[in-house]
XYZ file of C-alpha atoms in Angstrom:
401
model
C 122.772 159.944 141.310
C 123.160 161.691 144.819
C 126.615 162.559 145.595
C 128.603 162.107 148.473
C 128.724 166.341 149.621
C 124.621 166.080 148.540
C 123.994 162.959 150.842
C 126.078 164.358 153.804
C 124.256 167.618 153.987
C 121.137 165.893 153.769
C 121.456 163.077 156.527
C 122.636 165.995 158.442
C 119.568 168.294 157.904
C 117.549 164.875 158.414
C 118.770 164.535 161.869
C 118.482 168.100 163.146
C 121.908 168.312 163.527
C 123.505 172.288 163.546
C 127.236 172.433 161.711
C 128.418 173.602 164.847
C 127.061 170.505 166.288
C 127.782 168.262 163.584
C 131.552 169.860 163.515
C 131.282 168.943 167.915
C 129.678 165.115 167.850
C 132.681 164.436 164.723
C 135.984 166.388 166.349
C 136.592 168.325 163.224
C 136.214 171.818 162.567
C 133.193 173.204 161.080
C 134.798 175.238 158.133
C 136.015 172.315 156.612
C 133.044 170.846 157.323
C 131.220 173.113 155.364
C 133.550 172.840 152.468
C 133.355 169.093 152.702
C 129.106 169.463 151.846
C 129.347 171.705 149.551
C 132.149 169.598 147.285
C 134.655 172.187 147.632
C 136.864 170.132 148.780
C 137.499 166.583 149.124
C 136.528 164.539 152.329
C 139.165 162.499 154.113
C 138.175 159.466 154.509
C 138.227 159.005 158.106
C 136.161 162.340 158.770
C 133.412 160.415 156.032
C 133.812 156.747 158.183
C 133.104 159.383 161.488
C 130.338 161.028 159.639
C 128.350 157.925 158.941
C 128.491 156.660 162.700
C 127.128 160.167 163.802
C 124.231 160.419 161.454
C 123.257 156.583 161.610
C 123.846 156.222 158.150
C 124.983 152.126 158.256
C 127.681 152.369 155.878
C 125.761 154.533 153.504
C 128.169 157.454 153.442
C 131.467 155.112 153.462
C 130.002 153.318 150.071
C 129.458 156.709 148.353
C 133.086 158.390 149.544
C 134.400 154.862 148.180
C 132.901 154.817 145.092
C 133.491 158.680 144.602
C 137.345 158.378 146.104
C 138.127 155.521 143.345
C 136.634 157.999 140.538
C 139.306 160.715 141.808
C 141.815 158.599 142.081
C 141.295 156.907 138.581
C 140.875 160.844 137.080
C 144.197 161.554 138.390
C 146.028 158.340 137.122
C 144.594 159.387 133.697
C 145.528 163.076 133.993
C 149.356 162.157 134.967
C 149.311 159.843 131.299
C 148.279 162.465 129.771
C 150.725 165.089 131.264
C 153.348 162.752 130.439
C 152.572 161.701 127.052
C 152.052 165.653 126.033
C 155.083 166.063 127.866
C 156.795 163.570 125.547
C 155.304 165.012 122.422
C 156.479 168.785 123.018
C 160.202 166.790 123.221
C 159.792 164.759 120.080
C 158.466 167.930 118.596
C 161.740 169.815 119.550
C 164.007 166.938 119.107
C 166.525 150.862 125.694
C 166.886 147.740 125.341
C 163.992 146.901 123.535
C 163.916 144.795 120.191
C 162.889 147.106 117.564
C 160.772 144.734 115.970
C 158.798 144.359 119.083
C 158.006 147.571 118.952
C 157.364 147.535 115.624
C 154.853 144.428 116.124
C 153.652 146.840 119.306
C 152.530 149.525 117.199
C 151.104 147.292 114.514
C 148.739 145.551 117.242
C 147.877 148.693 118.785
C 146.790 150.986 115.148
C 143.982 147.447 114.755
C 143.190 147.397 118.371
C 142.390 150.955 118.282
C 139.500 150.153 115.656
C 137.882 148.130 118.451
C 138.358 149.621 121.656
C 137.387 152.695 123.763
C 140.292 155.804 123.551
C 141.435 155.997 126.696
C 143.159 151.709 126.986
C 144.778 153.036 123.900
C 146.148 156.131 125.171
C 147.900 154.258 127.708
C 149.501 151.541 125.357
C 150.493 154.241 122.654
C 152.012 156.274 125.344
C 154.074 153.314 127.054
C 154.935 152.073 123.462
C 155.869 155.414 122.745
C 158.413 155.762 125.330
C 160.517 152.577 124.537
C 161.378 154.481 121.103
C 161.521 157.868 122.615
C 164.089 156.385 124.762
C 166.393 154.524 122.227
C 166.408 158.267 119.947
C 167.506 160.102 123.219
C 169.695 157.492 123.922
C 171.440 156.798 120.626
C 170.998 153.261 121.531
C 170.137 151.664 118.375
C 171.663 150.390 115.283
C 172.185 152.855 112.380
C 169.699 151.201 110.297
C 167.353 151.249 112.950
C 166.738 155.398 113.180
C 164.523 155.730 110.515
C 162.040 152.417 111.558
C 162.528 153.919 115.033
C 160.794 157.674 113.782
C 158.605 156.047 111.738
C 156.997 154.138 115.198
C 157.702 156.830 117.540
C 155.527 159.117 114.352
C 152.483 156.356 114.066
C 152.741 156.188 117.908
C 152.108 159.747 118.047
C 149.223 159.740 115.443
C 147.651 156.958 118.076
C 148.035 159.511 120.668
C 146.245 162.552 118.435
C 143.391 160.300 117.606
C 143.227 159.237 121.008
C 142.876 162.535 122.757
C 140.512 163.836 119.937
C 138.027 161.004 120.971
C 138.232 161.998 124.435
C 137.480 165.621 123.562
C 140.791 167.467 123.599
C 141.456 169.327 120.140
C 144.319 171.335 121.529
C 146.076 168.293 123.140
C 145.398 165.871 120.065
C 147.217 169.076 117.703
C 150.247 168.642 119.643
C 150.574 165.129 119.154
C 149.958 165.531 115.377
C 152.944 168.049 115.144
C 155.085 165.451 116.771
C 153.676 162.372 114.581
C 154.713 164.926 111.151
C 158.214 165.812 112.741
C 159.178 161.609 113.081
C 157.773 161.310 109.787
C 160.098 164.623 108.876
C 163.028 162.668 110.245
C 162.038 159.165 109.174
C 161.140 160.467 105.434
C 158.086 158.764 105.294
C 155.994 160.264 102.898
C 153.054 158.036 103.604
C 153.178 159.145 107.186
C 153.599 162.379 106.348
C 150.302 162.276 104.249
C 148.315 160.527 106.771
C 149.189 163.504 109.468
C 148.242 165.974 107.251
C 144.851 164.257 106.848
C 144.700 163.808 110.979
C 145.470 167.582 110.947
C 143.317 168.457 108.738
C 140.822 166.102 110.911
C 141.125 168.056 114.621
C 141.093 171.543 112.834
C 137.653 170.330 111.551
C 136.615 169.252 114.719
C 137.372 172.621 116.104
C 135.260 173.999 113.058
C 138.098 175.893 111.665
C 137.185 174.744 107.990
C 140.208 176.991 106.155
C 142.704 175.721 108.145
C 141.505 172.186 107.596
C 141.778 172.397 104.133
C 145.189 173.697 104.361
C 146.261 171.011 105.623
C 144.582 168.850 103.375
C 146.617 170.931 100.328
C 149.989 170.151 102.338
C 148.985 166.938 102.345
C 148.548 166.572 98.845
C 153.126 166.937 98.387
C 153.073 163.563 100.202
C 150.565 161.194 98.141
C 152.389 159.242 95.046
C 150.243 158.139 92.033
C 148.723 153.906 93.462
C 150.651 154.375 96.601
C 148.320 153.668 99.558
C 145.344 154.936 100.366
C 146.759 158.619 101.140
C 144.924 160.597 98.373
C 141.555 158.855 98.795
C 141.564 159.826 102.437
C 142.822 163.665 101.634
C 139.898 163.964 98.731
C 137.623 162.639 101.346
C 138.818 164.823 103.799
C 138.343 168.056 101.334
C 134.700 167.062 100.667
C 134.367 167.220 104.421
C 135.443 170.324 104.077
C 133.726 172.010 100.900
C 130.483 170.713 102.708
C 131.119 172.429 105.874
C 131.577 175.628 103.994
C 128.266 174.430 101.619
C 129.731 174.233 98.447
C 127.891 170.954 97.441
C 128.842 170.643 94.149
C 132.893 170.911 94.890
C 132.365 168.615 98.044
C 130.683 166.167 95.486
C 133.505 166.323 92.918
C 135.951 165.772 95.626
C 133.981 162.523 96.559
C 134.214 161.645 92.611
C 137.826 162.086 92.966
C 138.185 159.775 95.620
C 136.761 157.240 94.228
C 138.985 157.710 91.143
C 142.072 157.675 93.512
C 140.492 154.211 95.579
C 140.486 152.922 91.660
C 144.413 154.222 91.211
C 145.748 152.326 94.187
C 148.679 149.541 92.807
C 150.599 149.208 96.525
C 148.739 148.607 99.657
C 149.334 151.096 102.898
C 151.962 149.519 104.762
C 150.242 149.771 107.784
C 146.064 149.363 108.084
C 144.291 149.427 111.004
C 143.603 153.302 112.127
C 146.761 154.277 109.410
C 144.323 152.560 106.598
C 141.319 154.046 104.663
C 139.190 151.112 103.876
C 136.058 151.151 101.326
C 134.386 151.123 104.571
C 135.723 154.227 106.000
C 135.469 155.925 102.321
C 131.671 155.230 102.143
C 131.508 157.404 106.008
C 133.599 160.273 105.052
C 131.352 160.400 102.511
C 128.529 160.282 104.381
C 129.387 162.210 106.843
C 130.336 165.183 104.330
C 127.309 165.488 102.761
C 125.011 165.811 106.317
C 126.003 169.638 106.310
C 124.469 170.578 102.858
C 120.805 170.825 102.257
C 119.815 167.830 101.822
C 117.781 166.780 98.351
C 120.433 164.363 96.588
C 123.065 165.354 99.180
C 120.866 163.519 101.773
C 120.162 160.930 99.334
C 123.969 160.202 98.779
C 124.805 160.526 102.559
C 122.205 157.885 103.281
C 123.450 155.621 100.605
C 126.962 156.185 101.482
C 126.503 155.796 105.329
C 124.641 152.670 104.917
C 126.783 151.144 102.790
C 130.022 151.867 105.723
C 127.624 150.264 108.413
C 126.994 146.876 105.903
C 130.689 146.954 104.731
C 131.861 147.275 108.696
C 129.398 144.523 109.317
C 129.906 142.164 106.486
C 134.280 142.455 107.119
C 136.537 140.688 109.597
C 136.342 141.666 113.193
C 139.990 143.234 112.842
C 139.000 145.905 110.379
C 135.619 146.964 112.516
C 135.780 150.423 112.818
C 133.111 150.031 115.938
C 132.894 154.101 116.954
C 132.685 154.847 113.165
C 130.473 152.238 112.946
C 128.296 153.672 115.575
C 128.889 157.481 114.001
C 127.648 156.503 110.233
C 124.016 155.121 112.535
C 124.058 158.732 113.353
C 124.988 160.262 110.096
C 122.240 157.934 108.722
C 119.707 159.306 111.008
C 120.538 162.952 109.853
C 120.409 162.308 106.547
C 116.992 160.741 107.064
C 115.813 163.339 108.783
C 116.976 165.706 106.514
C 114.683 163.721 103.910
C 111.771 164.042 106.255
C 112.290 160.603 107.276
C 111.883 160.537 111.143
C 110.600 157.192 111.551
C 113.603 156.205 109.772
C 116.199 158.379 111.508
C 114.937 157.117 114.401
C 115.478 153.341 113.251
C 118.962 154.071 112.295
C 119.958 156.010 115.826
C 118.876 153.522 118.283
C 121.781 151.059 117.919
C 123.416 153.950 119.742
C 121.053 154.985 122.791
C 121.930 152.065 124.952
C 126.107 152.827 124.965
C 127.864 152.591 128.004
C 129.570 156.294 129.052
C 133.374 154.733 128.515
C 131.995 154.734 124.591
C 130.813 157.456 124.245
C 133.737 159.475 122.300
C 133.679 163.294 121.505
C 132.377 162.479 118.094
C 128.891 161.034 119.249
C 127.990 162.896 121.773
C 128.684 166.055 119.713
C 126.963 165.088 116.428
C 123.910 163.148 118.489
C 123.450 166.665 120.071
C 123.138 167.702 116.777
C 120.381 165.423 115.668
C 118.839 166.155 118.740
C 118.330 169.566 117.654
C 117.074 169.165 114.195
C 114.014 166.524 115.264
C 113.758 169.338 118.142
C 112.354 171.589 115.407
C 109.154 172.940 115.277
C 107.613 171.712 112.687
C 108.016 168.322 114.506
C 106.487 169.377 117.197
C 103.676 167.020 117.427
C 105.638 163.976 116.418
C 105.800 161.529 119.412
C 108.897 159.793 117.540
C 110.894 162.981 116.680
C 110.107 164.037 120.637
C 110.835 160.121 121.795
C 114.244 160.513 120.186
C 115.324 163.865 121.233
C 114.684 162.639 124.771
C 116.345 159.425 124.492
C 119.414 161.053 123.110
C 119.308 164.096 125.628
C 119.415 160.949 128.067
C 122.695 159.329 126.432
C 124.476 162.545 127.069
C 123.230 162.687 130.732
């Protein structure tokens, strides 16, 4: 789509017009000018309203300096959250008159929302939710019996925020919020919460590709997991397999998988919280799948597939409150690899186009990254001449346009 700086230079060159001129017939000077068509710098909005009544343009420039000046303006509302909840993070890392169980019932509603909604809505909530606690721990407003329940949300809240800002793409932002989630946990003594941080951790560091330090954290985590409590040690095996793939050690990654499993079958108390704090069957079923992409394929492929298909029909099948939608739309992906790893193209391609027709607000870090990825194994040579494999490399290359 033609920009606002693109059109103005063009309607410009359309009418003849010289910058000295152009700068002349709309009383402004013609370095600014200059910087105003070559998006150096913003245009004000009367010089654009000026513009289009010079160059004839009926209202043509004033829609597109709208349109662009309501992008800018929604960029910087969303930069200032995020300033301010980092802000807030660094100080819970270092470290109100609202009922504490409407917070509580706050945070609950937001860890299930998150399942079902795009990153940045949430990022908001967890941040505003997040300062109501912040607040009453600064404060010392709150009943003794309240500190711990108040860490404990101020952690999870936190942990909303990491996941939150790893979806939108930023590893180094999401990290911070992590360290903050482990220090309320620290200070609430939540050993559950303590477990599922080291797993997030453990999570961003293998985003970033830094496999070692991922399964560090996955070892710190293990401290935290008691024998049937939660779903803590299922999610830390899973998260090791992730791992031991990554650095293509199948047969590890599979016993870790195995071990899972056996863990899943351990479980006597439920989490306390689900929602993004819970590790369903579902969400088992994708790590696993998602682990076993990065080996070479054979009966690693095989499992993936099985595994990934089985998240998508479990996700499916469950109540609307425990839809994991963007892992959802990530195990149609890791299906696709897998099948193309089996030399399944027709197939991969099947399985990826419940994702070519998402909207850009849904389209987290995670998709576009591991789409790319597919993108580049159908873009091999020996499938050269298959109109599918070139089909879907071009409608994925598309998606990320």
């Amino acid at each position: 789509m033609t920009t606002f700086p693109e059109r103005l230079r063009q309607l410009r060159l359309l009418a003849g017009m010289s910058m000295p001129e152009f700068a002349q017939r709309v009383h402004y000077d013609r370095t600014s000018l200059h910087h105003f068509e070559s998006g150096r710098r913003p245009t004000p909005g009367d010089v654009a309203e000026k513009a289009d009544e010079v160059l004839g343009a009926n209202g043509e420039l004033v829609s597109l300096w709208r349109r662009e000046d309501l992008d800018r303006r929604a960029a910087a509302a969303a930069h200032r959250t995020r300033a301010a909840a980092l802000a807030m993070s660094r100080d819970l890392t270092a470290l109100a008159d609202l009922d504490i169980s409407e917070l509580q019932e706050g945070v609950e509603a937001t860890a299930f929302d998150y399942l079902g909604n795009p990153p940045a809505p949430m990022m908001n909530r967890a941040h505003a939710l997040r300062g109501e606690a912040f607040e009453r721990l600064r404060s010392g407003h709150f009943r003794p019996t309240d500190r711990t329940d108040l860490y404990v949300a101020a952690g999870r809240l936190s942990g909303v925020l990491a996941y939150a800002l790893l979806d939108l793409g930023d590893a180094e932002e999401a990290h911070e919020h992590a360290i903050a989630a482990g220090r309320c946990a620290e200070f609430a003594g939540d050993s559950e919460l303590a477990a599922w941080v080291a797993g997030t951790r453990s999570l961003i560091s293998r985003f970033q590709g830094d496999y070692g330090r991922a399964l560090e954290h996955i070892q710190d985590g293990y401290q935290w997991v008691g024998a049937g409590h939660g779903t803590g040690e299922a999610r830390l095996r899973c998260g090791e397999a992730q791992c031991l793939a990554n650095l293509g050690d199948s047969r590890a990654a599979n016993s870790a998988l195995d071990e899972a499993e056996a863990a899943r079958e351990r479980i006597r108390r439920p989490d306390s919280l689900e929602g993004l704090f819970g590790f369903s069957r579902a969400k088992q079923s994708y790590y696993a799948g998602s682990s076993l992409i990065w080996l070479q394929g054979g009966h690693d492929a095989e499992r993936a597939a099985r595994e990934a298909t089985a998240a998508i029909e479990l996700w499916q099948a469950g109540p609307e409150t425990e839809r994991s939608l963007d892992d959802e739309r990530l195990a149609h992906i890791y299906l696709a690899t897998a099948r193309v790893q089996l030399d399944d193209v027709e197939g991969a391609a099947d399985a990826i186009q419940p994702i070519l027709s998402l909207p850009e607000e849904e389209q987290i870090s995670w998709i576009v990254k591991r789409a790319d990825r597919l993108a580049g194994m159908l873009g091999a040579p020996r499938y050269a001449r298959n109109r599918t494999a070139a089909e879907t490399v071009a409608a994925i290359n598309a998606l990320a346009a």
